[in-house]
Amino acid sequence: NDGIAPSTFWGALILGQCQLPEGLGFPVGQEFDPWSERIKWAHANQERMYQGLTWIDKDLVKSGVEHLVLIDGLDLVASGFGESRRLLRGLFEVMLELRRNKGLRIKAFVREDMTTREVSDFSDSSKLLNEACDLTWSADDLYHLVFEYVATRNDGFKVWRDSLQNQSVLFSTSANGASVKNGSTNSRIVLEALCGEYLRSDHKNRVYTWLFDHLSDGRGRVSPRTMFSAFVEAVADTSNRFSDYDLFAIHPQAVHSGVRKASAFRKTELEEDYPW
């Protein structure tokens, strides 16, 4: 609005997250309107704004400190697709300007459908976009994330998990004593100790692959939130419906319930993210 470039908005936002140099003149945010005056100042002081960001980066490098600014929820910054993409392009322009920084680092989580030609159609945008990291989670990554989360909050589970993993290392050594690397070994052993190796008595539906496959979308991807939802529901369902079950910590039917509940949650999320 008011002829203010989107890049100016993001420059002001980043300045507001940093320890500022004395004499920069960047306004203090008001209690109920923290950004209006700051954005107006950045609009009127473009060169000074970038000089301030450069000074902050150099000062951080000199101090041996790295300041990371994470930006998420970019699909929610505006009510319409056109305005959202205009703002995203402005962010990319600022990130390109600061991409060589060593102290002040900017990272953004961007949905792949938002990076249209309209967003990336500016000079040298490829230098920025070619450095993008695809946040794809493998089955082993997700199982490990769930177990690590629980272990940091429950000492009993951590001791139990670590004992299983130590045993798996002992049983997966070569003849000369060197450990045999198997990316899925540790998390698979923990998962199977919790749920059993198979979900059916006829040894079909191996839990390690079945759970991930039935949570994945059309491109074979599963989000951490979806995996966590499945485990939370499976544990709750085991407690509610199978309290006398003592073969494993999670009942096979509860695993199915967890997948159904997590899938319903994920469907709702997708409908919100992709209304079209």
Coordinates of C-alpha atoms in Angstrom, one line a residue:
N1 CA 0.0 0.0 0.0
D2 CA 1.0 3.7 -0.4
G3 CA 3.5 2.7 -3.1
I4 CA 5.7 0.8 -0.6
A5 CA 7.6 -2.1 -2.3
P6 CA 7.1 -5.6 -0.7
S7 CA 10.9 -5.8 -0.3
T8 CA 10.7 -2.8 2.0
F9 CA 8.2 -4.5 4.2
W10 CA 10.5 -7.6 4.6
G11 CA 13.6 -5.4 5.2
A12 CA 11.8 -3.6 8.0
L13 CA 10.5 -6.9 9.4
I14 CA 14.0 -8.4 9.5
L15 CA 15.5 -5.3 11.1
G16 CA 12.8 -5.6 13.8
Q17 CA 14.2 -9.0 14.7
C18 CA 17.8 -7.8 15.2
Q19 CA 19.9 -5.9 17.7
L20 CA 20.2 -2.6 15.9
P21 CA 23.3 -0.3 15.7
E22 CA 23.1 3.0 17.5
G23 CA 22.2 5.9 15.4
L24 CA 20.3 3.9 12.7
G25 CA 17.1 5.8 13.5
F26 CA 14.8 2.7 13.1
P27 CA 11.6 3.5 15.0
V28 CA 10.5 1.7 18.1
G29 CA 7.4 -0.2 17.5
Q30 CA 4.2 1.0 19.2
E31 CA 2.4 -1.3 21.5
F32 CA -0.7 -1.7 19.4
D33 CA 0.8 -0.9 16.0
P34 CA 4.4 -2.2 15.9
W35 CA 5.0 -2.0 12.2
S36 CA 3.4 1.0 10.5
E37 CA 6.0 3.6 11.5
R38 CA 8.9 1.1 10.9
I39 CA 7.7 0.3 7.3
K40 CA 7.2 4.0 6.5
W41 CA 10.8 4.7 7.8
A42 CA 12.2 1.8 5.7
H43 CA 10.3 3.2 2.6
A44 CA 11.8 6.6 3.2
N45 CA 15.3 5.3 4.0
Q46 CA 15.9 2.4 1.6
E47 CA 19.7 2.8 1.4
R48 CA 19.9 3.2 5.2
M49 CA 17.8 0.1 5.7
Y50 CA 20.2 -2.1 3.7
Q51 CA 23.2 -0.4 5.3
G52 CA 21.8 -1.3 8.7
L53 CA 21.3 -5.0 7.6
T54 CA 24.9 -5.0 6.3
W55 CA 26.2 -3.6 9.5
I56 CA 24.3 -6.1 11.6
D57 CA 25.8 -9.0 9.5
K58 CA 29.3 -7.7 9.9
D59 CA 28.9 -7.2 13.6
L60 CA 27.6 -10.7 14.1
V61 CA 30.5 -12.2 12.1
K62 CA 33.0 -10.1 14.2
S63 CA 31.3 -11.5 17.4
G64 CA 31.3 -15.1 16.1
V65 CA 27.5 -15.2 16.4
E66 CA 24.9 -16.3 13.8
H67 CA 21.4 -14.9 13.9
L68 CA 18.8 -16.9 12.1
V69 CA 15.5 -15.4 11.0
L70 CA 12.9 -18.0 10.0
I71 CA 9.9 -17.0 8.0
D72 CA 6.9 -19.3 7.7
G73 CA 3.2 -19.2 6.9
L74 CA 3.7 -17.2 3.7
D75 CA 0.4 -18.5 2.3
L76 CA -1.3 -16.5 5.0
V77 CA 0.4 -13.1 4.6
A78 CA -2.4 -11.9 2.3
S79 CA -6.0 -12.7 1.4
G80 CA -5.5 -13.2 -2.3
F81 CA -3.1 -15.2 -4.5
G82 CA -1.9 -12.1 -6.4
E83 CA -0.9 -10.1 -3.2
S84 CA 0.6 -13.2 -1.7
R85 CA 2.9 -13.8 -4.7
R86 CA 3.8 -10.1 -4.8
L87 CA 4.9 -10.2 -1.2
L88 CA 6.8 -13.5 -1.8
R89 CA 8.6 -11.9 -4.7
G90 CA 9.6 -9.1 -2.4
L91 CA 10.9 -11.5 0.2
F92 CA 13.0 -13.3 -2.5
E93 CA 14.5 -10.0 -3.6
V94 CA 15.6 -9.3 0.0
M95 CA 16.9 -12.9 0.5
L96 CA 18.9 -12.6 -2.7
E97 CA 20.4 -9.3 -1.5
L98 CA 21.4 -11.0 1.8
R99 CA 22.3 -14.5 0.5
R100 CA 26.1 -14.1 1.0
N101 CA 25.6 -13.1 4.7
K102 CA 27.5 -15.1 7.2
G103 CA 26.1 -13.7 10.5
L104 CA 22.5 -12.6 9.6
R105 CA 20.9 -15.6 7.9
I106 CA 17.4 -15.6 6.4
K107 CA 15.5 -18.8 5.8
A108 CA 11.9 -19.2 4.5
F109 CA 9.5 -22.1 4.3
V110 CA 7.8 -21.9 1.0
R111 CA 5.1 -24.1 -0.5
E112 CA 6.2 -25.4 -3.9
D113 CA 3.0 -24.2 -5.6
M114 CA 3.8 -20.6 -4.6
T115 CA 7.0 -20.4 -6.6
T116 CA 5.4 -19.4 -9.9
R117 CA 7.1 -17.5 -12.7
E118 CA 5.4 -14.3 -11.4
V119 CA 7.3 -14.7 -8.2
S120 CA 10.7 -15.6 -9.6
D121 CA 10.7 -13.3 -12.6
F122 CA 13.5 -10.9 -11.5
S123 CA 17.2 -10.6 -12.1
D124 CA 19.3 -13.4 -10.7
S125 CA 16.4 -15.2 -9.0
S126 CA 17.8 -18.5 -10.1
K127 CA 20.8 -18.0 -7.8
L128 CA 18.5 -18.0 -4.9
L129 CA 16.0 -20.7 -6.0
N130 CA 18.8 -23.1 -7.0
E131 CA 19.9 -23.2 -3.4
A132 CA 16.5 -24.2 -2.1
C133 CA 16.3 -27.4 0.0
D134 CA 13.5 -29.8 -0.5
L135 CA 12.1 -30.7 2.9
T136 CA 11.1 -34.4 2.2
W137 CA 11.0 -36.8 5.1
S138 CA 11.8 -40.4 4.7
A139 CA 10.1 -43.1 6.8
D140 CA 13.2 -43.5 8.9
D141 CA 13.5 -39.8 9.5
L142 CA 9.9 -39.6 10.7
Y143 CA 10.0 -42.6 13.0
H144 CA 13.3 -41.3 14.5
L145 CA 11.7 -37.9 15.0
V146 CA 8.7 -39.4 16.9
F147 CA 10.9 -41.5 19.1
E148 CA 13.4 -38.7 19.8
Y149 CA 10.5 -36.4 20.8
V150 CA 9.1 -38.9 23.2
A151 CA 12.6 -39.8 24.6
T152 CA 13.3 -36.1 25.4
R153 CA 10.1 -36.1 27.5
N154 CA 10.1 -39.5 29.1
D155 CA 13.3 -40.9 30.7
G156 CA 11.9 -44.4 30.9
F157 CA 11.2 -44.5 27.2
K158 CA 14.6 -43.1 26.5
V159 CA 16.4 -45.8 28.5
W160 CA 14.3 -48.5 26.8
R161 CA 14.8 -47.1 23.3
D162 CA 18.6 -46.8 23.8
S163 CA 18.9 -50.3 25.1
L164 CA 17.1 -51.6 21.9
Q165 CA 19.3 -49.5 19.7
N166 CA 22.5 -50.6 21.4
Q167 CA 21.4 -54.3 20.9
S168 CA 20.8 -53.6 17.2
V169 CA 24.4 -52.3 16.9
L170 CA 25.8 -55.4 18.5
F171 CA 23.8 -57.7 16.1
S172 CA 24.7 -55.7 13.0
T173 CA 28.5 -55.9 12.9
S174 CA 30.7 -57.4 10.2
A175 CA 33.2 -60.1 10.7
N176 CA 36.0 -57.6 11.5
G177 CA 33.9 -55.8 14.1
A178 CA 33.0 -52.8 11.9
S179 CA 29.4 -51.6 12.2
V180 CA 27.2 -52.3 9.2
K181 CA 25.3 -49.2 8.3
N182 CA 21.6 -49.6 7.8
G183 CA 19.7 -46.4 7.8
S184 CA 16.4 -48.0 9.0
T185 CA 17.7 -50.5 11.5
N186 CA 17.4 -48.6 14.7
S187 CA 14.0 -47.0 14.2
R188 CA 12.6 -50.1 12.7
I189 CA 13.6 -52.2 15.7
V190 CA 12.0 -49.6 18.1
L191 CA 8.8 -49.5 16.0
E192 CA 8.5 -53.2 15.9
A193 CA 9.1 -53.5 19.6
L194 CA 6.1 -51.1 20.1
C195 CA 3.7 -52.4 17.5
G196 CA 5.0 -55.8 16.4
E197 CA 6.6 -56.6 13.0
Y198 CA 3.3 -57.2 11.2
L199 CA -0.2 -55.9 11.5
R200 CA -1.7 -59.2 10.5
S201 CA -1.3 -62.8 11.8
D202 CA -0.5 -64.1 8.3
H203 CA 2.6 -61.9 8.2
K204 CA 1.2 -59.3 5.8
N205 CA 1.2 -55.5 6.2
R206 CA 4.7 -55.0 7.7
V207 CA 4.2 -52.1 10.1
Y208 CA 7.4 -50.2 9.1
T209 CA 6.3 -49.8 5.5
W210 CA 2.6 -50.0 5.9
L211 CA 2.2 -47.1 8.3
F212 CA 4.3 -44.8 6.1
D213 CA 2.7 -45.8 2.8
H214 CA -0.8 -45.4 4.2
L215 CA -0.1 -41.9 5.5
S216 CA 1.7 -40.7 2.3
D217 CA 0.1 -38.4 -0.3
G218 CA 0.1 -38.9 -4.1
R219 CA 3.8 -38.1 -4.3
G220 CA 4.8 -40.5 -1.5
R221 CA 5.3 -37.8 1.1
V222 CA 4.3 -37.7 4.8
S223 CA 4.5 -34.6 7.0
P224 CA 5.8 -34.8 10.6
R225 CA 2.4 -33.5 11.9
T226 CA 0.6 -36.4 10.2
M227 CA 3.0 -39.0 11.6
F228 CA 2.6 -37.6 15.1
S229 CA -1.2 -37.6 14.8
A230 CA -1.2 -41.2 13.8
F231 CA 0.9 -42.2 16.9
V232 CA -1.1 -40.1 19.3
E233 CA -4.4 -41.6 18.1
A234 CA -2.9 -45.2 18.1
V235 CA -1.7 -44.9 21.7
A236 CA -5.0 -43.4 22.8
D237 CA -7.1 -46.0 21.0
T238 CA -5.0 -48.8 22.6
S239 CA -5.6 -47.4 26.0
N240 CA -9.3 -46.9 25.4
R241 CA -10.3 -50.1 23.6
F242 CA -7.5 -52.6 24.3
S243 CA -6.4 -51.9 27.8
D244 CA -5.9 -55.7 28.5
Y245 CA -3.7 -56.2 25.5
D246 CA -0.2 -57.0 26.7
L247 CA 1.6 -58.4 23.6
F248 CA 2.9 -54.9 22.4
A249 CA 2.5 -51.4 23.6
I250 CA 0.3 -50.5 20.6
H251 CA -2.5 -52.8 19.3
P252 CA -2.5 -53.5 15.5
Q253 CA -6.1 -52.3 15.2
A254 CA -5.1 -49.1 17.0
V255 CA -2.5 -48.5 14.3
H256 CA -5.3 -48.6 11.7
S257 CA -7.3 -46.2 13.8
G258 CA -4.3 -43.9 14.0
V259 CA -3.9 -43.9 10.3
R260 CA -7.6 -43.1 9.6
K261 CA -7.6 -40.2 12.1
A262 CA -4.3 -38.7 10.9
S263 CA -5.5 -39.1 7.3
A264 CA -8.7 -37.2 8.1
F265 CA -6.7 -34.4 9.7
R266 CA -4.4 -34.2 6.7
K267 CA -7.3 -34.1 4.3
T268 CA -8.6 -31.1 6.2
E269 CA -5.2 -29.4 6.1
L270 CA -5.0 -29.9 2.3
E271 CA -8.4 -28.5 1.8
E272 CA -7.4 -25.4 3.7
D273 CA -4.0 -25.0 1.8
Y274 CA -5.4 -25.8 -1.6
P275 CA -9.1 -24.6 -1.7
W276 CA -9.0 -24.7 -5.5

